[in-house]
Structure formats: C-alpha cells, structure tokens
mmCIF file with all atom_site columns, C-alpha atoms in Angstrom:
data_model
loop_
_atom_site.group_PDB
_atom_site.id
_atom_site.type_symbol
_atom_site.label_atom_id
_atom_site.label_alt_id
_atom_site.label_comp_id
_atom_site.label_asym_id
_atom_site.label_entity_id
_atom_site.label_seq_id
_atom_site.pdbx_PDB_ins_code
_atom_site.Cartn_x
_atom_site.Cartn_y
_atom_site.Cartn_z
_atom_site.occupancy
_atom_site.B_iso_or_equiv
_atom_site.pdbx_formal_charge
_atom_site.auth_seq_id
_atom_site.auth_comp_id
_atom_site.auth_asym_id
_atom_site.auth_atom_id
_atom_site.pdbx_PDB_model_num
ATOM 1   C CA . MET A 1 1   ? 12.742  2.869   0.510   1.00 0.00 ? 1   MET A CA 1
ATOM 2   C CA . ASN A 1 2   ? 9.253   3.645   0.290   1.00 0.00 ? 2   ASN A CA 1
ATOM 3   C CA . ALA A 1 3   ? 7.211   0.927   2.071   1.00 0.00 ? 3   ALA A CA 1
ATOM 4   C CA . ARG A 1 4   ? 4.520   0.762   -0.630  1.00 0.00 ? 4   ARG A CA 1
ATOM 5   C CA . TYR A 1 5   ? 7.109   -0.557  -3.150  1.00 0.00 ? 5   TYR A CA 1
ATOM 6   C CA . LYS A 1 6   ? 8.236   -4.304  -2.878  1.00 0.00 ? 6   LYS A CA 1
ATOM 7   C CA . ASN A 1 7   ? 9.814   -6.866  -5.345  1.00 0.00 ? 7   ASN A CA 1
ATOM 8   C CA . PRO A 1 8   ? 7.813   -10.008 -4.844  1.00 0.00 ? 8   PRO A CA 1
ATOM 9   C CA . ASP A 1 9   ? 8.941   -11.539 -8.156  1.00 0.00 ? 9   ASP A CA 1
ATOM 10  C CA . ASN A 1 10  ? 12.637  -10.429 -7.971  1.00 0.00 ? 10  ASN A CA 1
ATOM 11  C CA . ASP A 1 11  ? 12.195  -8.392  -10.893 1.00 0.00 ? 11  ASP A CA 1
ATOM 12  C CA . PRO A 1 12  ? 15.790  -7.055  -11.652 1.00 0.00 ? 12  PRO A CA 1
ATOM 13  C CA . ARG A 1 13  ? 14.596  -3.473  -12.205 1.00 0.00 ? 13  ARG A CA 1
ATOM 14  C CA . GLY A 1 14  ? 14.010  -3.432  -8.369  1.00 0.00 ? 14  GLY A CA 1
ATOM 15  C CA . ASP A 1 15  ? 11.293  -2.392  -5.897  1.00 0.00 ? 15  ASP A CA 1
ATOM 16  C CA . TRP A 1 16  ? 7.799   -1.642  -7.628  1.00 0.00 ? 16  TRP A CA 1
ATOM 17  C CA . LYS A 1 17  ? 4.021   -1.146  -6.632  1.00 0.00 ? 17  LYS A CA 1
ATOM 18  C CA . PRO A 1 18  ? 1.017   -2.515  -8.527  1.00 0.00 ? 18  PRO A CA 1
ATOM 19  C CA . GLY A 1 19  ? -1.173  -0.164  -10.718 1.00 0.00 ? 19  GLY A CA 1
ATOM 20  C CA . ASP A 1 20  ? -4.347  -0.627  -12.203 1.00 0.00 ? 20  ASP A CA 1
ATOM 21  C CA . CYS A 1 21  ? -4.705  -1.899  -15.585 1.00 0.00 ? 21  CYS A CA 1
ATOM 22  C CA . ILE A 1 22  ? -8.510  -1.174  -15.651 1.00 0.00 ? 22  ILE A CA 1
ATOM 23  C CA . GLY A 1 23  ? -10.022 2.167   -15.931 1.00 0.00 ? 23  GLY A CA 1
ATOM 24  C CA . ASN A 1 24  ? -13.686 3.388   -15.665 1.00 0.00 ? 24  ASN A CA 1
ATOM 25  C CA . GLY A 1 25  ? -15.866 3.807   -18.793 1.00 0.00 ? 25  GLY A CA 1
ATOM 26  C CA . GLU A 1 26  ? -16.010 1.697   -21.935 1.00 0.00 ? 26  GLU A CA 1
ATOM 27  C CA . ARG A 1 27  ? -13.378 2.719   -24.519 1.00 0.00 ? 27  ARG A CA 1
ATOM 28  C CA . LYS A 1 28  ? -12.896 1.833   -28.168 1.00 0.00 ? 28  LYS A CA 1
ATOM 29  C CA . ASN A 1 29  ? -10.189 -1.095  -28.206 1.00 0.00 ? 29  ASN A CA 1
ATOM 30  C CA . GLY A 1 30  ? -10.691 -1.375  -24.590 1.00 0.00 ? 30  GLY A CA 1
ATOM 31  C CA . ASN A 1 31  ? -12.332 -4.425  -24.043 1.00 0.00 ? 31  ASN A CA 1
ATOM 32  C CA . TYR A 1 32  ? -10.319 -7.621  -25.087 1.00 0.00 ? 32  TYR A CA 1
ATOM 33  C CA . THR A 1 33  ? -8.827  -10.626 -23.417 1.00 0.00 ? 33  THR A CA 1
ATOM 34  C CA . VAL A 1 34  ? -5.574  -10.738 -21.671 1.00 0.00 ? 34  VAL A CA 1
ATOM 35  C CA . ILE A 1 35  ? -3.935  -14.123 -21.162 1.00 0.00 ? 35  ILE A CA 1
ATOM 36  C CA . SER A 1 36  ? -1.746  -14.919 -18.195 1.00 0.00 ? 36  SER A CA 1
ATOM 37  C CA . PRO A 1 37  ? 1.649   -16.056 -19.753 1.00 0.00 ? 37  PRO A CA 1
ATOM 38  C CA . ILE A 1 38  ? 2.214   -18.356 -16.686 1.00 0.00 ? 38  ILE A CA 1
ATOM 39  C CA . THR A 1 39  ? -1.291  -19.926 -16.533 1.00 0.00 ? 39  THR A CA 1
ATOM 40  C CA . GLY A 1 40  ? -2.965  -19.221 -19.688 1.00 0.00 ? 40  GLY A CA 1
ATOM 41  C CA . LYS A 1 41  ? -6.008  -17.969 -17.560 1.00 0.00 ? 41  LYS A CA 1
ATOM 42  C CA . ALA A 1 42  ? -7.989  -15.462 -19.567 1.00 0.00 ? 42  ALA A CA 1
ATOM 43  C CA . PHE A 1 43  ? -9.020  -12.060 -18.163 1.00 0.00 ? 43  PHE A CA 1
ATOM 44  C CA . THR A 1 44  ? -11.802 -9.526  -19.348 1.00 0.00 ? 44  THR A CA 1
ATOM 45  C CA . VAL A 1 45  ? -12.808 -6.313  -17.860 1.00 0.00 ? 45  VAL A CA 1
ATOM 46  C CA . PRO A 1 46  ? -16.188 -6.088  -16.293 1.00 0.00 ? 46  PRO A CA 1
ATOM 47  C CA . GLN A 1 47  ? -19.014 -4.452  -17.997 1.00 0.00 ? 47  GLN A CA 1
ATOM 48  C CA . GLY A 1 48  ? -18.538 -0.443  -18.111 1.00 0.00 ? 48  GLY A CA 1
ATOM 49  C CA . LYS A 1 49  ? -14.804 -0.812  -17.672 1.00 0.00 ? 49  LYS A CA 1
ATOM 50  C CA . HIS A 1 50  ? -11.704 -0.856  -20.189 1.00 0.00 ? 50  HIS A CA 1
ATOM 51  C CA . TRP A 1 51  ? -8.246  -1.899  -20.122 1.00 0.00 ? 51  TRP A CA 1
ATOM 52  C CA . VAL A 1 52  ? -6.115  1.135   -19.710 1.00 0.00 ? 52  VAL A CA 1
ATOM 53  C CA . TYR A 1 53  ? -3.468  0.113   -22.640 1.00 0.00 ? 53  TYR A CA 1
ATOM 54  C CA . ALA A 1 54  ? -4.405  -0.522  -26.077 1.00 0.00 ? 54  ALA A CA 1
ATOM 55  C CA . PRO A 1 55  ? -3.956  -4.458  -27.217 1.00 0.00 ? 55  PRO A CA 1
ATOM 56  C CA . LYS A 1 56  ? -0.613  -3.989  -28.729 1.00 0.00 ? 56  LYS A CA 1
ATOM 57  C CA . LYS A 1 57  ? 0.879   -2.007  -25.639 1.00 0.00 ? 57  LYS A CA 1
ATOM 58  C CA . MET A 1 58  ? -0.512  -4.477  -23.383 1.00 0.00 ? 58  MET A CA 1
ATOM 59  C CA . GLU A 1 59  ? 1.248   -7.291  -25.342 1.00 0.00 ? 59  GLU A CA 1
ATOM 60  C CA . GLN A 1 60  ? 4.532   -5.368  -25.116 1.00 0.00 ? 60  GLN A CA 1
ATOM 61  C CA . LEU A 1 61  ? 4.237   -4.746  -21.092 1.00 0.00 ? 61  LEU A CA 1
ATOM 62  C CA . ILE A 1 62  ? 3.420   -8.557  -20.677 1.00 0.00 ? 62  ILE A CA 1
ATOM 63  C CA . LYS A 1 63  ? 6.460   -9.504  -22.878 1.00 0.00 ? 63  LYS A CA 1
ATOM 64  C CA . ASP A 1 64  ? 8.646   -6.904  -20.881 1.00 0.00 ? 64  ASP A CA 1
ATOM 65  C CA . ASN A 1 65  ? 7.439   -8.327  -17.647 1.00 0.00 ? 65  ASN A CA 1
ATOM 66  C CA . ARG A 1 66  ? 5.812   -5.237  -16.414 1.00 0.00 ? 66  ARG A CA 1
ATOM 67  C CA . ILE A 1 67  ? 2.160   -6.775  -16.077 1.00 0.00 ? 67  ILE A CA 1
ATOM 68  C CA . TYR A 1 68  ? 1.864   -8.913  -12.962 1.00 0.00 ? 68  TYR A CA 1
ATOM 69  C CA . PHE A 1 69  ? -0.501  -11.720 -12.527 1.00 0.00 ? 69  PHE A CA 1
ATOM 70  C CA . GLY A 1 70  ? 0.023   -12.512 -9.012  1.00 0.00 ? 70  GLY A CA 1
ATOM 71  C CA . LYS A 1 71  ? 2.466   -15.100 -7.514  1.00 0.00 ? 71  LYS A CA 1
ATOM 72  C CA . ASP A 1 72  ? 0.507   -18.149 -9.049  1.00 0.00 ? 72  ASP A CA 1
ATOM 73  C CA . GLY A 1 73  ? -0.512  -16.164 -12.353 1.00 0.00 ? 73  GLY A CA 1
ATOM 74  C CA . ASN A 1 74  ? -3.944  -16.289 -11.687 1.00 0.00 ? 74  ASN A CA 1
ATOM 75  C CA . SER A 1 75  ? -4.685  -12.696 -10.284 1.00 0.00 ? 75  SER A CA 1
ATOM 76  C CA . ILE A 1 76  ? -6.187  -9.904  -12.314 1.00 0.00 ? 76  ILE A CA 1
ATOM 77  C CA . PRO A 1 77  ? -3.297  -8.083  -14.039 1.00 0.00 ? 77  PRO A CA 1
ATOM 78  C CA . SER A 1 78  ? -1.614  -4.977  -12.611 1.00 0.00 ? 78  SER A CA 1
ATOM 79  C CA . VAL A 1 79  ? 1.019   -2.900  -13.922 1.00 0.00 ? 79  VAL A CA 1
ATOM 80  C CA . LYS A 1 80  ? 4.289   -2.813  -12.129 1.00 0.00 ? 80  LYS A CA 1
ATOM 81  C CA . GLN A 1 81  ? 5.168   0.898   -11.142 1.00 0.00 ? 81  GLN A CA 1
ATOM 82  C CA . PHE A 1 82  ? 8.902   0.959   -10.433 1.00 0.00 ? 82  PHE A CA 1
ATOM 83  C CA . LEU A 1 83  ? 10.339  3.035   -7.690  1.00 0.00 ? 83  LEU A CA 1
ATOM 84  C CA . SER A 1 84  ? 13.290  3.898   -9.922  1.00 0.00 ? 84  SER A CA 1
ATOM 85  C CA . GLU A 1 85  ? 11.123  5.218   -12.723 1.00 0.00 ? 85  GLU A CA 1
ATOM 86  C CA . MET A 1 86  ? 8.865   7.363   -10.480 1.00 0.00 ? 86  MET A CA 1
ATOM 87  C CA . GLY A 1 87  ? 9.769   10.836  -10.899 1.00 0.00 ? 87  GLY A CA 1
ATOM 88  C CA . GLY A 1 88  ? 8.193   12.269  -7.581  1.00 0.00 ? 88  GLY A CA 1
ATOM 89  C CA . ARG A 1 89  ? 5.603   15.173  -7.520  1.00 0.00 ? 89  ARG A CA 1
ATOM 90  C CA . LYS A 1 90  ? 5.487   17.317  -10.354 1.00 0.00 ? 90  LYS A CA 1
ATOM 91  C CA . ALA A 1 91  ? 6.404   21.046  -9.524  1.00 0.00 ? 91  ALA A CA 1
ATOM 92  C CA . SER A 1 92  ? 4.065   23.665  -9.282  1.00 0.00 ? 92  SER A CA 1
ATOM 93  C CA . SER A 1 93  ? 4.412   27.002  -11.146 1.00 0.00 ? 93  SER A CA 1
ATOM 94  C CA . LEU A 1 94  ? 2.823   28.568  -8.257  1.00 0.00 ? 94  LEU A CA 1
ATOM 95  C CA . LEU A 1 95  ? 4.806   28.524  -4.954  1.00 0.00 ? 95  LEU A CA 1
ATOM 96  C CA . MET A 1 96  ? 2.342   29.490  -2.376  1.00 0.00 ? 96  MET A CA 1
ATOM 97  C CA . TYR A 1 97  ? 3.970   30.918  0.835   1.00 0.00 ? 97  TYR A CA 1
ATOM 98  C CA . ASP A 1 98  ? 2.086   28.110  2.940   1.00 0.00 ? 98  ASP A CA 1
ATOM 99  C CA . ASP A 1 99  ? 4.126   25.550  1.082   1.00 0.00 ? 99  ASP A CA 1
ATOM 100 C CA . TYR A 1 100 ? 7.522   27.153  0.428   1.00 0.00 ? 100 TYR A CA 1
ATOM 101 C CA . GLY A 1 101 ? 7.753   29.971  2.987   1.00 0.00 ? 101 GLY A CA 1
ATOM 102 C CA . HIS A 1 102 ? 7.888   33.738  2.915   1.00 0.00 ? 102 HIS A CA 1
ATOM 103 C CA . THR A 1 103 ? 10.488  36.519  3.625   1.00 0.00 ? 103 THR A CA 1
ATOM 104 C CA . ASP A 1 104 ? 9.579   36.778  7.426   1.00 0.00 ? 104 ASP A CA 1
ATOM 105 C CA . MET A 1 105 ? 10.067  33.110  7.649   1.00 0.00 ? 105 MET A CA 1
ATOM 106 C CA . ALA A 1 106 ? 13.474  33.176  5.538   1.00 0.00 ? 106 ALA A CA 1
ATOM 107 C CA . LYS A 1 107 ? 14.767  35.943  8.044   1.00 0.00 ? 107 LYS A CA 1
ATOM 108 C CA . LYS A 1 108 ? 13.861  33.561  10.932  1.00 0.00 ? 108 LYS A CA 1
ATOM 109 C CA . ASP A 1 109 ? 15.465  30.517  9.189   1.00 0.00 ? 109 ASP A CA 1
ATOM 110 C CA . LEU A 1 110 ? 18.878  32.685  8.643   1.00 0.00 ? 110 LEU A CA 1
ATOM 111 C CA . LYS A 1 111 ? 18.801  33.726  12.538  1.00 0.00 ? 111 LYS A CA 1
ATOM 112 C CA . LYS A 1 112 ? 18.595  29.872  13.369  1.00 0.00 ? 112 LYS A CA 1
ATOM 113 C CA . LEU A 1 113 ? 21.348  29.137  10.943  1.00 0.00 ? 113 LEU A CA 1
ATOM 114 C CA . PHE A 1 114 ? 23.404  32.037  11.691  1.00 0.00 ? 114 PHE A CA 1
ATOM 115 C CA . PRO A 1 115 ? 22.693  33.424  15.534  1.00 0.00 ? 115 PRO A CA 1
ATOM 116 C CA . GLU A 1 116 ? 25.721  35.707  15.567  1.00 0.00 ? 116 GLU A CA 1
ATOM 117 C CA . LEU A 1 117 ? 24.058  37.737  12.896  1.00 0.00 ? 117 LEU A CA 1
ATOM 118 C CA . GLU A 1 118 ? 22.839  41.136  14.092  1.00 0.00 ? 118 GLU A CA 1
ATOM 119 C CA . LYS A 1 119 ? 21.178  42.132  10.871  1.00 0.00 ? 119 LYS A CA 1
ATOM 120 C CA . ILE A 1 120 ? 20.139  40.424  7.724   1.00 0.00 ? 120 ILE A CA 1
ATOM 121 C CA . PRO A 1 121 ? 23.011  41.031  5.367   1.00 0.00 ? 121 PRO A CA 1
ATOM 122 C CA . PHE A 1 122 ? 20.462  41.257  2.244   1.00 0.00 ? 122 PHE A CA 1
ATOM 123 C CA . PRO A 1 123 ? 17.101  42.508  1.864   1.00 0.00 ? 123 PRO A CA 1
ATOM 124 C CA . THR A 1 124 ? 15.047  39.650  0.313   1.00 0.00 ? 124 THR A CA 1
ATOM 125 C CA . PRO A 1 125 ? 16.460  36.365  1.819   1.00 0.00 ? 125 PRO A CA 1
ATOM 126 C CA . LYS A 1 126 ? 14.844  33.132  0.829   1.00 0.00 ? 126 LYS A CA 1
ATOM 127 C CA . PRO A 1 127 ? 13.167  30.484  2.977   1.00 0.00 ? 127 PRO A CA 1
ATOM 128 C CA . VAL A 1 128 ? 15.234  27.287  3.640   1.00 0.00 ? 128 VAL A CA 1
ATOM 129 C CA . LYS A 1 129 ? 11.943  25.344  2.432   1.00 0.00 ? 129 LYS A CA 1
ATOM 130 C CA . LEU A 1 130 ? 11.923  27.248  -0.934  1.00 0.00 ? 130 LEU A CA 1
ATOM 131 C CA . VAL A 1 131 ? 15.748  26.763  -1.380  1.00 0.00 ? 131 VAL A CA 1
ATOM 132 C CA . LYS A 1 132 ? 15.588  23.009  -0.818  1.00 0.00 ? 132 LYS A CA 1
ATOM 133 C CA . THR A 1 133 ? 12.712  22.601  -3.183  1.00 0.00 ? 133 THR A CA 1
ATOM 134 C CA . LEU A 1 134 ? 14.413  24.512  -6.026  1.00 0.00 ? 134 LEU A CA 1
ATOM 135 C CA . ALA A 1 135 ? 17.548  22.622  -5.496  1.00 0.00 ? 135 ALA A CA 1
ATOM 136 C CA . LYS A 1 136 ? 15.485  19.417  -5.865  1.00 0.00 ? 136 LYS A CA 1
ATOM 137 C CA . LEU A 1 137 ? 13.813  20.395  -8.895  1.00 0.00 ? 137 LEU A CA 1
ATOM 138 C CA . GLY A 1 138 ? 17.323  21.716  -10.341 1.00 0.00 ? 138 GLY A CA 1
ATOM 139 C CA . THR A 1 139 ? 19.333  18.835  -9.835  1.00 0.00 ? 139 THR A CA 1
ATOM 140 C CA . ASN A 1 140 ? 19.613  15.019  -10.204 1.00 0.00 ? 140 ASN A CA 1
ATOM 141 C CA . LYS A 1 141 ? 20.602  12.318  -8.026  1.00 0.00 ? 141 LYS A CA 1
ATOM 142 C CA . GLY A 1 142 ? 24.313  12.591  -7.213  1.00 0.00 ? 142 GLY A CA 1
ATOM 143 C CA . SER A 1 143 ? 24.711  16.035  -8.454  1.00 0.00 ? 143 SER A CA 1
ATOM 144 C CA . VAL A 1 144 ? 27.357  18.379  -6.882  1.00 0.00 ? 144 VAL A CA 1
#
C-alpha cells in the first residue's frame, strides 16, 4: 500500500488521496458555486483561479462520491484519486542507459545471476533493469 493513500470515508472503491479541484488562471465556465451535499455550505474559487471541472462534470463527480468535502463536509472540495485507478508512471519512448542500463551492465547482471558462466552466451544481453521495466509495461496484474 502507498502511504499517501487512505480511506477516511470508507469508500468501497478503496484507498485514495485528495487531488486539487482548483486550477490557476481564470477559465470560461470555471467560476461557479459548489455546494457540499453534506452541509449545504457553498464554495467558490478565489479570484484568478477556476474549478478544474466544468459544472456538469463536477455535479457528476459529487453524485458519484468522488468529491470529498472533509470529514464534516465543510472543507474545500477535493477530488478522490483512487490508488486502484492510478496507472503509475507513463513509459518513456526513450530508454536512457542511466535509467535502464547498458550492455556492460547486462553482462555483469548475467554473471551475478549465473556465476558458473565462463562466457556470455549471446552478443547483446539486456540489463535486468530493462527487462523488468519491459515486463511491467507489457503485462497486467496477475499475468503469467
């Protein structure tokens, strides 16, 4: 479990962390009143800011219990970002050797894994770091 994710309201979708509902700058249709369904308290954005969701989308999120108004319903709204819905870091199309290794590292990895090898059996081994990353990108949870 990621320590930043909790479930203070026992949402059946599981652990979540709060995300911002307010963005910088003023936007068309971004300045409206949001009402807490728990207390009826009205919230507006400060000058020079905007709600990041259009009014209809915000209404849908509130109905779906994806907007959190704090334990007592009186806190500035935040969007629930569920751990189960987070996809992790997006893959880069550029795999730099600093991040994923290089052929020399791959040879050293193989020697660690198979110390009995006298010679690397193929010319272009891949680093363990790279293989792990590619396996994560190409599989789903529970894949065999």
